[in-house]
XYZ file of C-alpha atoms in Angstrom:
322
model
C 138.661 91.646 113.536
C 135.772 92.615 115.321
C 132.792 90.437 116.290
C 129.132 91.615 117.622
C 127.343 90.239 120.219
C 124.696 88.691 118.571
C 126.663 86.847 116.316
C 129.115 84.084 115.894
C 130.611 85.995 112.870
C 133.385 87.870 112.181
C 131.997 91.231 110.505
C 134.364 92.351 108.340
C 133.746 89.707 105.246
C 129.968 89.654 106.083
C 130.131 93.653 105.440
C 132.487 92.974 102.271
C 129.853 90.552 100.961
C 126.849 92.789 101.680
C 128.972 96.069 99.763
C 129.786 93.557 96.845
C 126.570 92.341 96.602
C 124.304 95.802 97.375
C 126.781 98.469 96.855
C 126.681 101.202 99.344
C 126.370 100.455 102.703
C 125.688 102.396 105.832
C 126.482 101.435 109.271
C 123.420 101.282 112.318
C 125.179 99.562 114.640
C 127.136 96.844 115.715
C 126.245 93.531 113.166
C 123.552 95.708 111.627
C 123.554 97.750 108.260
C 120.867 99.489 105.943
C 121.802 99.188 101.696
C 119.481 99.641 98.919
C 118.095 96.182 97.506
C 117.694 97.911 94.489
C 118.069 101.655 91.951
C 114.746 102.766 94.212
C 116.293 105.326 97.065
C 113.464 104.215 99.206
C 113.737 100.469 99.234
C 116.647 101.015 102.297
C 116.809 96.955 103.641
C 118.287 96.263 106.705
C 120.486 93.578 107.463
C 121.579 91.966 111.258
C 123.681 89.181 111.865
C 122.412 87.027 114.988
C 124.682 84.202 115.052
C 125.755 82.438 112.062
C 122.695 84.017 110.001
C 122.241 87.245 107.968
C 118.952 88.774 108.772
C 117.313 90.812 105.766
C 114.054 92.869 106.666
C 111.996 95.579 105.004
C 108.330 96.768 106.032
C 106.127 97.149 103.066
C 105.034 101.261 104.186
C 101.452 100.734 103.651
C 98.745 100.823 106.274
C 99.696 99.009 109.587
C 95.748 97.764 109.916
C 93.267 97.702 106.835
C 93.025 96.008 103.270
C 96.649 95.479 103.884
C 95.860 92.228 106.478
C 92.641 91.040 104.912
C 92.271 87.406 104.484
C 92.137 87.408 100.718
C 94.650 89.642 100.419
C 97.089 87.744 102.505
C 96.538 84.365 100.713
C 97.501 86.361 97.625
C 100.765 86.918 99.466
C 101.072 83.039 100.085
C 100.560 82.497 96.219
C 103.621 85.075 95.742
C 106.126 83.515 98.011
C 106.688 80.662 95.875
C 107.985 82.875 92.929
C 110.334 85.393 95.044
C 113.863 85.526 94.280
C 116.623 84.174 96.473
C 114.062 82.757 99.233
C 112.790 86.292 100.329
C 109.317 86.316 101.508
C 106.339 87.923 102.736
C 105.314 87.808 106.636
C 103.198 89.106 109.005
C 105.655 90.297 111.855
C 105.979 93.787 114.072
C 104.242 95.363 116.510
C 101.634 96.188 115.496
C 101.339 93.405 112.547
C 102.281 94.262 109.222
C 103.298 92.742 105.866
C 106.838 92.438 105.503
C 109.312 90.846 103.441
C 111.855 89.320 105.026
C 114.986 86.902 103.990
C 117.562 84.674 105.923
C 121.157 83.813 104.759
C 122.932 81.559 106.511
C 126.679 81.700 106.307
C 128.140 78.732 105.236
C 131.441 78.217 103.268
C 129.880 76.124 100.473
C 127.719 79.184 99.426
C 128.415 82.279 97.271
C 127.518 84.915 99.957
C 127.222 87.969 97.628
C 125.091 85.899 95.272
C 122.841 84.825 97.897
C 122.316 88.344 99.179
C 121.640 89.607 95.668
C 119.372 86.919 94.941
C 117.462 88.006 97.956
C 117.467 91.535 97.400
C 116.122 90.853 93.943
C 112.989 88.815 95.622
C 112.496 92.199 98.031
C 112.306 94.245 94.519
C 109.951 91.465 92.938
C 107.761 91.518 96.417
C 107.062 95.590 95.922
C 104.587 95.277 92.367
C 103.311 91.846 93.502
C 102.023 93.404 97.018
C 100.825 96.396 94.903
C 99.345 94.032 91.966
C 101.123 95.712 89.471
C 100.549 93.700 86.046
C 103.865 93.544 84.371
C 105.671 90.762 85.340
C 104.497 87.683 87.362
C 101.681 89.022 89.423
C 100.227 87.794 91.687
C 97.578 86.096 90.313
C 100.050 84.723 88.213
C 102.908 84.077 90.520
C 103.975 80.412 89.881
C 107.238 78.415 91.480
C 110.805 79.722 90.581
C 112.426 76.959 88.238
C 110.436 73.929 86.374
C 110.637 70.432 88.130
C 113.119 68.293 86.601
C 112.573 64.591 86.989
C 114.612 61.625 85.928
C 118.240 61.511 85.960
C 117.902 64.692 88.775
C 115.851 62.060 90.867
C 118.501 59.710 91.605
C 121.119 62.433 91.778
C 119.214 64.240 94.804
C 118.497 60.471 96.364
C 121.877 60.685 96.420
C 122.436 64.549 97.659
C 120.054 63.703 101.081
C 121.052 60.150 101.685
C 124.889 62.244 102.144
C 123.291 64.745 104.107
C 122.039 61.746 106.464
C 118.338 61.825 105.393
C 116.649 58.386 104.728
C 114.644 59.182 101.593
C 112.582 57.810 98.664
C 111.942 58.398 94.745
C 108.323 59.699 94.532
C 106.816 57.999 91.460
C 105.572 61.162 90.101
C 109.023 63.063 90.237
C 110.957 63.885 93.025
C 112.518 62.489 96.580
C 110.368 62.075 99.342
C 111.858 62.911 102.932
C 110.446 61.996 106.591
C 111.294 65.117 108.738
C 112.485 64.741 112.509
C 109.266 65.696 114.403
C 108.412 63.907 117.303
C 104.414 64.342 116.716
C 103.292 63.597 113.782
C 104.308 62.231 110.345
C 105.099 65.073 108.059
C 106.702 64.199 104.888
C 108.972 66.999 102.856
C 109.401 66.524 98.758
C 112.549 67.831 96.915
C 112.634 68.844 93.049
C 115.101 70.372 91.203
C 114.871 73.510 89.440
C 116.329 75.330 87.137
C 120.063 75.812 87.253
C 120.888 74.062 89.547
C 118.598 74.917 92.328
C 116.190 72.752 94.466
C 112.543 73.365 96.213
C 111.978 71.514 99.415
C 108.136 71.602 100.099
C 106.153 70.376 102.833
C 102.055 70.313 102.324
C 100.076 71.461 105.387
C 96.799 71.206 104.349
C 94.423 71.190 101.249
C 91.458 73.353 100.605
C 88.961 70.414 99.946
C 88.955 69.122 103.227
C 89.270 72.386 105.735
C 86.099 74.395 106.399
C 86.013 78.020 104.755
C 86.739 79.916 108.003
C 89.309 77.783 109.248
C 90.812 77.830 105.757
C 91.015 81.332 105.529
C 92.345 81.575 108.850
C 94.823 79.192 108.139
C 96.272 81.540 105.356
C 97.420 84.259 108.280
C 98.076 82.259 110.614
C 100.937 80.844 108.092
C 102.413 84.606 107.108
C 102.974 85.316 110.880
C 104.675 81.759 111.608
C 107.437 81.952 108.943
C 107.775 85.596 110.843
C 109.202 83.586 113.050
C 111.112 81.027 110.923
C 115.287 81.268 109.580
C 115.069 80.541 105.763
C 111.234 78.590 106.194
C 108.466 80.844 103.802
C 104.777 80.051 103.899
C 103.265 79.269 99.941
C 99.752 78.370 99.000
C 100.113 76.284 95.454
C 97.032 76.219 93.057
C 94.988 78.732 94.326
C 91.457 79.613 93.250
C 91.622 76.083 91.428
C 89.609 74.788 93.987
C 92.251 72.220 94.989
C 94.866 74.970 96.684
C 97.594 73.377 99.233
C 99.209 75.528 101.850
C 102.903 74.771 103.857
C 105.830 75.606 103.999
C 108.865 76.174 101.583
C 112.803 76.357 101.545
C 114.062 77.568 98.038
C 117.696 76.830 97.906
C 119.845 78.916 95.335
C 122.428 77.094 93.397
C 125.137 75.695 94.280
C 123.476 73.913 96.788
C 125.347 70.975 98.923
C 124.335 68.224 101.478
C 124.984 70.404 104.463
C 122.690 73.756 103.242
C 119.932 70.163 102.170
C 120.058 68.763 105.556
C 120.003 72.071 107.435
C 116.396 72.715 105.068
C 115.011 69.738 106.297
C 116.437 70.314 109.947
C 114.256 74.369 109.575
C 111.217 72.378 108.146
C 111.307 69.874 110.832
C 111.639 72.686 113.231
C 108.735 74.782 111.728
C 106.247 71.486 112.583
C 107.233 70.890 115.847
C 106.416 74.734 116.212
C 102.932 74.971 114.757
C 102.056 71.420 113.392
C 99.498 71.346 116.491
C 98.434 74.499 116.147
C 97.510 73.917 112.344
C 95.617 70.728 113.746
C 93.914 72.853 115.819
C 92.961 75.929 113.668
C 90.975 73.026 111.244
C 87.994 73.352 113.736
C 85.706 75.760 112.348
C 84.991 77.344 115.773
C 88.916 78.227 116.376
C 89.504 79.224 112.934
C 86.218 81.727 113.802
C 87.726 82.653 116.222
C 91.472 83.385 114.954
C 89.424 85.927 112.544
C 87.511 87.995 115.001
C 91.172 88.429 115.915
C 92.326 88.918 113.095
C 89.438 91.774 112.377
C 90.904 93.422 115.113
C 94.180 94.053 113.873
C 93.032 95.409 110.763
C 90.489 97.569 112.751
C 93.494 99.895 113.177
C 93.728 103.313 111.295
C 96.399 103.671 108.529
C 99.671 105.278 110.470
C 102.097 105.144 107.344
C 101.805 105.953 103.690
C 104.105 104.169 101.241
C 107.044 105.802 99.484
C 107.704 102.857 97.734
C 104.268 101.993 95.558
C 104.672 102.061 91.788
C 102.621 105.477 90.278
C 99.557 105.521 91.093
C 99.215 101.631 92.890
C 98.854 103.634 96.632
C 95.803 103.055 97.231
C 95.245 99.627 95.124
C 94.271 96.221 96.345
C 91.770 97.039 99.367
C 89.457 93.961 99.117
């Protein structure tokens, strides 16, 4: 039974789980594999292991520079993350930067394997018309959380769920369980609801709109795609946008079934995301830095278009410059 390099898993039942789930798969390499995430030819994913985790990437083949990184565009991306399938997400990643959407599965024994991976590969077909702002479906300026908070009876029953997964934790008074993360500097505080079937949303608010200047907020938006680049199962969501009360942070979606272990490990990723860039999101709040971020920024999207998309719905190729 053969092992790669990268990874603390045997490959033969990850590769069964990625043909049950995707169908035909083709080999790259050791621990790495390209399969369609869905009837589209051209939406090829590819999928590494790197230790215990299943690493799911596709670049959206638009423009590396352009309307594809501008400010507004990109917290129209945040808005979408929050209704993705199966905890896929966009992010600003590569070299040079460009929108991607990305998943992470980690392989545990309490979790369907081929579900998750279809779940996710159903968020990487959902991502394609939201990026493109096709209107059927949820679009993006429509895009809303996967599954309707529960309260009541669910309350006690997730109490229960993180105080097993060795989390002290509270009821929140207006639904939900209220978590302290493990962060060193700084209180940061993550909230857990359940949602439909059986699955749970573990958010943590970074910031509000009403109290960050313009430039920083804007800023703040890209800044947020490129860290959960960078981040195992963590996606960056704005909530309530262009209601003049918007929050930004960071999201885990968990797929049912979901048990203490997968819980604790969110809150052990979210934890991990602050220590990472809870300064730097400090920081980025004075108007001057978050100036200066976008002269950066500007930069990146100074760059000519490189690649046109095969994958844009009829006649969306050229859609949403700003």
């Amino acid at each position: 039974m053969s092992i790669s390099p990268e990874s603390f898993l045997e490959l033969e039942p990850v590769l069964g789980a990625l043909s049950e789930a995707a169908g035909e798969v083709q080999q790259k390499g050791p621990g790495r594999w390209t399969f369609p995430a869905g009837p589209e030819e051209a939406l090829q994913v590819t999928a590494r292991v790197d230790q215990e985790w299943i690493l799911m990437d596709k670049p959206l083949a638009v423009c590396e520079g352009g309307h594809s990184l501008q400010p507004k565009r990109l917290w129209k991306l945040l808005h979408a993350n929050a209704a993705l399938s199966g905890g896929a997400k966009f992010a600003v990643a590569g070299s040079p930067r460009s929108v991607r959407r990305r998943a992470e599965i980690r392989v545990m024994d309490e979790i369907d394997l081929p579900g998750r991976i279809r779940n996710a590969c159903l968020g990487f077909q959902e991502a394609l018309p939201r990026f493109y702002r096709k209107t059927t479906g949820r679009s993006l300026e429509g895009a809303e959380p996967l599954g309707a908070a529960t309260h009541g009876d669910s309350d006690g029953h997730l109490q229960a769920l993180c105080t097993e997964a060795g989390w002290a934790c509270s009821v929140r008074p207006g639904g939900g369980v209220a978590v302290r993360l493990d962060v060193q500097e700084g209180f940061y505080q993550a909230t857990v609801r359940s949602g439909s079937g059986g699955s749970l949303d573990v958010w943590l608010e970074l910031a509000n709109e009403a109290s960050w200047p313009s430039k920083s907020w804007k800023a703040l938006g890209i800044f947020l795609l490129q860290a959960c680049g960078h981040l195992k199962t963590v996606r960056a969501v704005a909530r309530n946008l262009d209601s003049g009360a918007a929050t930004a942070g960071f999201q885990v979606f968990l797929d049912p079934p979901v048990g203490s272990e997968e819980l604790g490990r969110a809150f052990t990723a979210l934890s991990a995301a602050c220590s990472l860039v809870g300064k730097e999101v400090k920081i980025l709040r004075e108007e001057v830095v978050g100036k200066e971020y976008l002269a950066m920024v500007r930069e990146w999207s100074s760059r000519p278009c490189r690649t046109k998309t095969k994958e844009a719905p009829s006649g969306e190729n050229r859609r949403g410059k700003e």
